CSV table of C-alpha atoms in Angstrom, one decimal:
chain,number,residue,atom,x,y,z
D,1,MET,CA,-120.2,-54.0,-47.4
D,2,LEU,CA,-122.8,-53.3,-50.1
D,3,ILE,CA,-120.4,-54.1,-52.8
D,4,THR,CA,-119.5,-57.4,-51.1
D,5,LEU,CA,-123.2,-58.3,-50.8
D,6,LEU,CA,-123.8,-57.5,-54.4
D,7,ALA,CA,-120.9,-59.6,-55.5
D,8,ALA,CA,-122.1,-62.5,-53.4
D,9,THR,CA,-125.6,-62.2,-54.9
D,10,LEU,CA,-124.3,-62.2,-58.4
D,11,ALA,CA,-122.2,-65.3,-57.7
D,12,LEU,CA,-125.2,-67.1,-56.4
D,13,SER,CA,-127.5,-66.0,-59.3
D,14,PRO,CA,-129.1,-68.7,-61.5
D,15,VAL,CA,-127.6,-69.4,-64.9
D,16,GLN,CA,-129.5,-70.7,-67.9
D,17,VAL,CA,-127.8,-73.2,-70.2
D,18,PRO,CA,-128.6,-72.1,-73.7
D,19,GLU,CA,-130.1,-74.5,-76.2
D,20,ASN,CA,-127.4,-76.4,-78.2
D,21,PHE,CA,-124.7,-75.4,-75.7
D,22,LEU,CA,-123.4,-78.8,-75.1
D,23,LEU,CA,-121.1,-80.4,-77.6
D,24,THR,CA,-123.4,-83.3,-78.6
D,25,GLU,CA,-126.6,-81.3,-78.2
D,26,LYS,CA,-127.2,-80.3,-81.8
D,27,GLU,CA,-126.9,-83.9,-82.9
D,28,ALA,CA,-129.1,-85.1,-80.1
D,29,ARG,CA,-131.9,-82.7,-81.1
D,30,THR,CA,-131.8,-83.6,-84.8
D,31,PRO,CA,-134.8,-85.8,-85.7
D,32,LEU,CA,-134.0,-89.4,-86.4
D,33,SER,CA,-135.3,-91.3,-89.4
D,34,GLU,CA,-137.7,-94.2,-88.8
D,35,MET,CA,-134.9,-96.7,-89.3
D,36,GLU,CA,-132.6,-94.9,-86.9
D,37,LYS,CA,-135.3,-94.8,-84.2
D,38,SER,CA,-134.8,-98.5,-83.6
D,39,GLU,CA,-131.0,-98.3,-83.5
D,40,VAL,CA,-130.2,-95.0,-81.8
D,41,TRP,CA,-131.6,-93.4,-78.6
D,42,TRP,CA,-130.8,-89.8,-77.4
D,43,LYS,CA,-132.1,-88.4,-74.2
D,44,ILE,CA,-131.8,-84.8,-73.0
D,45,SER,CA,-132.7,-83.8,-69.5
D,46,ASP,CA,-132.5,-80.5,-67.6
D,47,ARG,CA,-133.4,-82.1,-64.3
D,48,LYS,CA,-131.3,-80.5,-61.5
D,49,THR,CA,-131.6,-83.5,-59.3
D,50,ALA,CA,-130.2,-85.8,-61.9
D,51,PRO,CA,-127.3,-88.0,-60.5
D,52,LEU,CA,-123.9,-87.5,-62.0
D,53,THR,CA,-123.2,-89.7,-65.1
D,54,LEU,CA,-120.2,-91.0,-63.2
D,55,ASN,CA,-122.0,-92.6,-60.3
D,56,PRO,CA,-119.8,-95.1,-58.3
D,57,CYS,CA,-122.4,-95.5,-55.5
D,58,GLY,CA,-125.4,-95.7,-57.7
D,59,ARG,CA,-127.2,-92.6,-56.4
D,60,LYS,CA,-130.7,-92.1,-57.7
D,61,ARG,CA,-130.8,-88.4,-57.3
D,62,VAL,CA,-128.9,-85.5,-55.7
D,63,PRO,CA,-130.2,-82.4,-53.8
D,64,ALA,CA,-130.9,-79.5,-56.1
D,65,ALA,CA,-130.2,-76.9,-53.5
D,66,GLY,CA,-126.6,-76.3,-54.6
D,67,ARG,CA,-127.3,-76.4,-58.3
D,68,ALA,CA,-128.3,-73.5,-60.5
D,69,ALA,CA,-128.8,-75.5,-63.7
D,70,ALA,CA,-128.0,-78.8,-65.3
D,71,ARG,CA,-128.2,-80.6,-68.6
D,72,THR,CA,-127.6,-84.3,-69.2
D,73,ILE,CA,-127.4,-85.9,-72.6
D,74,THR,CA,-127.2,-89.7,-73.0
D,75,HIS,CA,-126.6,-91.6,-76.2
D,76,ASP,CA,-127.3,-95.3,-76.6
D,77,THR,CA,-127.2,-97.6,-79.6
D,78,SER,CA,-128.2,-101.1,-80.4
D,79,ALA,CA,-124.5,-102.1,-80.8
D,80,PRO,CA,-124.8,-101.8,-77.8
D,81,SER,CA,-122.8,-98.7,-76.9
D,82,HIS,CA,-123.3,-95.9,-74.4
D,83,SER,CA,-121.9,-92.3,-73.9
D,84,ALA,CA,-123.0,-89.3,-72.0
D,85,GLU,CA,-122.3,-85.6,-71.6
D,86,GLN,CA,-123.3,-83.6,-68.6
D,87,LEU,CA,-123.0,-80.0,-67.4
D,88,VAL,CA,-123.9,-78.9,-63.9
D,89,ILE,CA,-123.8,-75.2,-63.0
D,90,HIS,CA,-123.6,-74.8,-59.2
D,91,ARG,CA,-124.8,-71.7,-57.3
D,92,SER,CA,-121.3,-71.0,-56.1
D,93,GLU,CA,-117.7,-72.2,-56.7
D,94,ALA,CA,-117.6,-73.6,-53.2
D,95,ALA,CA,-120.7,-75.8,-54.1
D,96,ALA,CA,-118.9,-77.0,-57.3
D,97,ARG,CA,-115.8,-77.9,-55.4
D,98,SER,CA,-117.9,-79.8,-52.8
D,99,ALA,CA,-119.6,-81.7,-55.6
D,100,MET,CA,-116.2,-82.7,-57.1
D,101,ARG,CA,-115.0,-83.8,-53.7
D,102,GLY,CA,-118.1,-85.8,-53.2
D,103,LEU,CA,-117.7,-87.6,-56.5
D,104,LEU,CA,-114.1,-88.6,-55.7
D,105,ALA,CA,-115.2,-89.7,-52.2
D,106,ASP,CA,-117.8,-91.9,-53.7
D,107,ALA,CA,-115.2,-93.5,-56.0
D,108,ARG,CA,-113.3,-94.4,-52.9
D,109,ARG,CA,-116.3,-95.4,-50.7
D,110,CYS,CA,-117.8,-97.6,-53.4
D,111,ARG,CA,-114.6,-98.7,-55.0
D,112,THR,CA,-115.4,-102.3,-55.3
D,113,LYS,CA,-119.2,-102.0,-55.7
D,114,PRO,CA,-120.6,-101.8,-59.2
D,115,ASP,CA,-123.2,-99.3,-60.4
D,116,GLY,CA,-126.1,-101.7,-60.7
D,117,LYS,CA,-125.7,-105.4,-61.4
D,118,PRO,CA,-122.2,-106.7,-62.2
D,119,TYR,CA,-121.6,-107.5,-65.9
D,120,SER,CA,-119.0,-109.9,-67.0
D,121,TRP,CA,-118.1,-111.6,-70.3
D,122,SER,CA,-116.0,-114.0,-68.3
D,123,GLY,CA,-118.6,-115.0,-65.7
D,124,ASP,CA,-116.5,-113.5,-62.9
D,125,GLY,CA,-118.1,-110.1,-62.4
D,126,ARG,CA,-115.5,-108.5,-60.2
D,127,THR,CA,-115.5,-104.7,-60.7
D,128,ARG,CA,-113.7,-101.7,-59.2
D,129,TRP,CA,-113.5,-97.9,-59.8
D,130,GLU,CA,-110.2,-96.3,-60.5
D,131,VAL,CA,-109.4,-92.6,-60.3
D,132,ALA,CA,-106.4,-90.7,-61.8
D,133,ARG,CA,-106.0,-86.9,-61.5
D,134,THR,CA,-105.5,-85.0,-64.8
D,135,ARG,CA,-105.2,-81.4,-65.9
D,136,VAL,CA,-108.3,-79.8,-67.3
D,137,GLY,CA,-110.0,-76.6,-66.1
D,138,ASP,CA,-109.4,-75.9,-62.4
D,139,GLU,CA,-109.3,-79.5,-61.4
D,140,ALA,CA,-110.2,-82.8,-63.1
D,141,ALA,CA,-110.0,-86.6,-62.8
D,142,VAL,CA,-110.3,-89.6,-65.1
D,143,ILE,CA,-112.6,-92.1,-63.5
D,144,ARG,CA,-113.1,-95.6,-64.8
D,145,LEU,CA,-115.3,-98.6,-63.9
D,146,MET,CA,-113.0,-101.6,-64.4
D,147,MET,CA,-113.9,-105.3,-64.7
D,148,TYR,CA,-111.6,-108.2,-64.2
D,149,ASP,CA,-111.2,-110.1,-67.5
D,150,LYS,CA,-110.7,-113.6,-66.2
D,151,LEU,CA,-109.8,-115.0,-69.6
D,152,ASN,CA,-106.9,-112.5,-70.2
D,153,ARG,CA,-106.2,-112.1,-66.5
D,154,GLU,CA,-106.3,-108.3,-66.6
D,155,TRP,CA,-108.5,-105.4,-65.5
D,156,ALA,CA,-110.3,-103.8,-68.5
D,157,PRO,CA,-112.5,-100.7,-68.6
D,158,LEU,CA,-116.3,-101.1,-68.9
D,159,LEU,CA,-116.8,-97.4,-68.7
D,160,SER,CA,-114.4,-94.5,-68.8
D,161,GLY,CA,-115.1,-90.9,-68.0
D,162,ILE,CA,-113.7,-87.6,-67.0
D,163,ALA,CA,-115.0,-85.1,-64.4
D,164,ALA,CA,-113.7,-81.5,-64.7
D,165,ARG,CA,-114.5,-78.4,-62.7
D,166,LYS,CA,-114.2,-74.9,-64.1
D,167,GLY,CA,-115.3,-72.2,-61.8
D,168,ARG,CA,-118.8,-73.2,-60.6
D,169,ALA,CA,-119.4,-75.6,-63.4
D,170,LEU,CA,-118.9,-79.4,-63.2
D,171,ILE,CA,-118.4,-81.1,-66.6
D,172,LEU,CA,-118.6,-84.8,-67.3
D,173,TYR,CA,-118.0,-87.0,-70.3
D,174,THR,CA,-118.3,-90.8,-70.3
D,175,GLY,CA,-118.2,-93.6,-72.8
D,176,ASP,CA,-117.7,-97.3,-73.2
D,177,LEU,CA,-115.2,-99.2,-75.4
D,178,ASP,CA,-117.4,-98.9,-78.5
D,179,THR,CA,-117.6,-95.1,-78.3
D,180,LEU,CA,-114.1,-94.3,-77.0
D,181,GLY,CA,-112.1,-97.1,-78.6
D,182,HIS,CA,-110.1,-99.9,-77.0
D,183,SER,CA,-106.9,-97.9,-76.6
D,184,ARG,CA,-106.8,-96.5,-73.0
D,185,LYS,CA,-104.6,-93.6,-74.0
D,186,GLY,CA,-106.8,-92.9,-77.0
D,187,ALA,CA,-109.9,-92.9,-74.7
D,188,VAL,CA,-108.4,-90.5,-72.2
D,189,LYS,CA,-107.3,-88.2,-75.1
D,190,LYS,CA,-110.9,-88.0,-76.4
D,191,LEU,CA,-112.3,-87.4,-73.0
D,192,ARG,CA,-109.8,-84.7,-72.2
D,193,ALA,CA,-110.3,-83.0,-75.5
D,194,SER,CA,-114.1,-82.8,-74.9
D,195,ALA,CA,-113.7,-81.6,-71.3
D,196,SER,CA,-111.2,-79.0,-72.4
D,197,ARG,CA,-113.5,-77.6,-75.0
D,198,MET,CA,-116.4,-77.3,-72.6
D,199,ALA,CA,-114.2,-75.9,-69.8
D,200,ALA,CA,-113.4,-73.0,-72.2
D,201,LYS,CA,-116.9,-72.7,-73.4
D,202,VAL,CA,-118.6,-72.4,-69.9
D,203,CYS,CA,-116.7,-69.2,-69.3
D,204,SER,CA,-118.9,-67.5,-71.8
D,205,LEU,CA,-121.8,-68.0,-69.3
D,206,PRO,CA,-122.2,-65.1,-66.8
D,207,LYS,CA,-120.4,-65.5,-63.5
D,208,VAL,CA,-119.5,-69.1,-64.1
D,209,CYS,CA,-115.7,-68.6,-64.1
């Protein structure tokens, strides 16, 4: 019984995310030139209540109780373009599985509701979230915010992302057309490559995998 209790305590123990652990972090921490400061914006946050960067229901914050650590990096440019990297270490694998289920449930619950005000280059503004399971880590899904392009009569991605779970870690990468490219297959390939790298890397942290 003592061994079981010790194992449970270790599994629930907090984990520190080392500095420069995320894939984009070293670049994000590099000082910008005066000219770059008006064109490029990086933000790094360790806030444990930060919402997931894939946020179909537009949640402002999440309870920190199930999280041991988190780091979110966002990258915006004047192009405009947007991308983000996020790592959330949960206090247990069960909590991480629950967070993944919650994200997928949000994508269903708020499928036709945009995150914030609808944006449309065609003046239509119809949006929807799409989910497709993929193979990264223990479980993963590609999640896109799609907008109906009235001119070309097709659904096009405004934002593409991947959410992957490895052990008690939840890993998210997101980007728009400018950062991921217009090819949908190419965008998924980039997202899967980043998530796969981090899924392997988080196992170097104690008791995560």
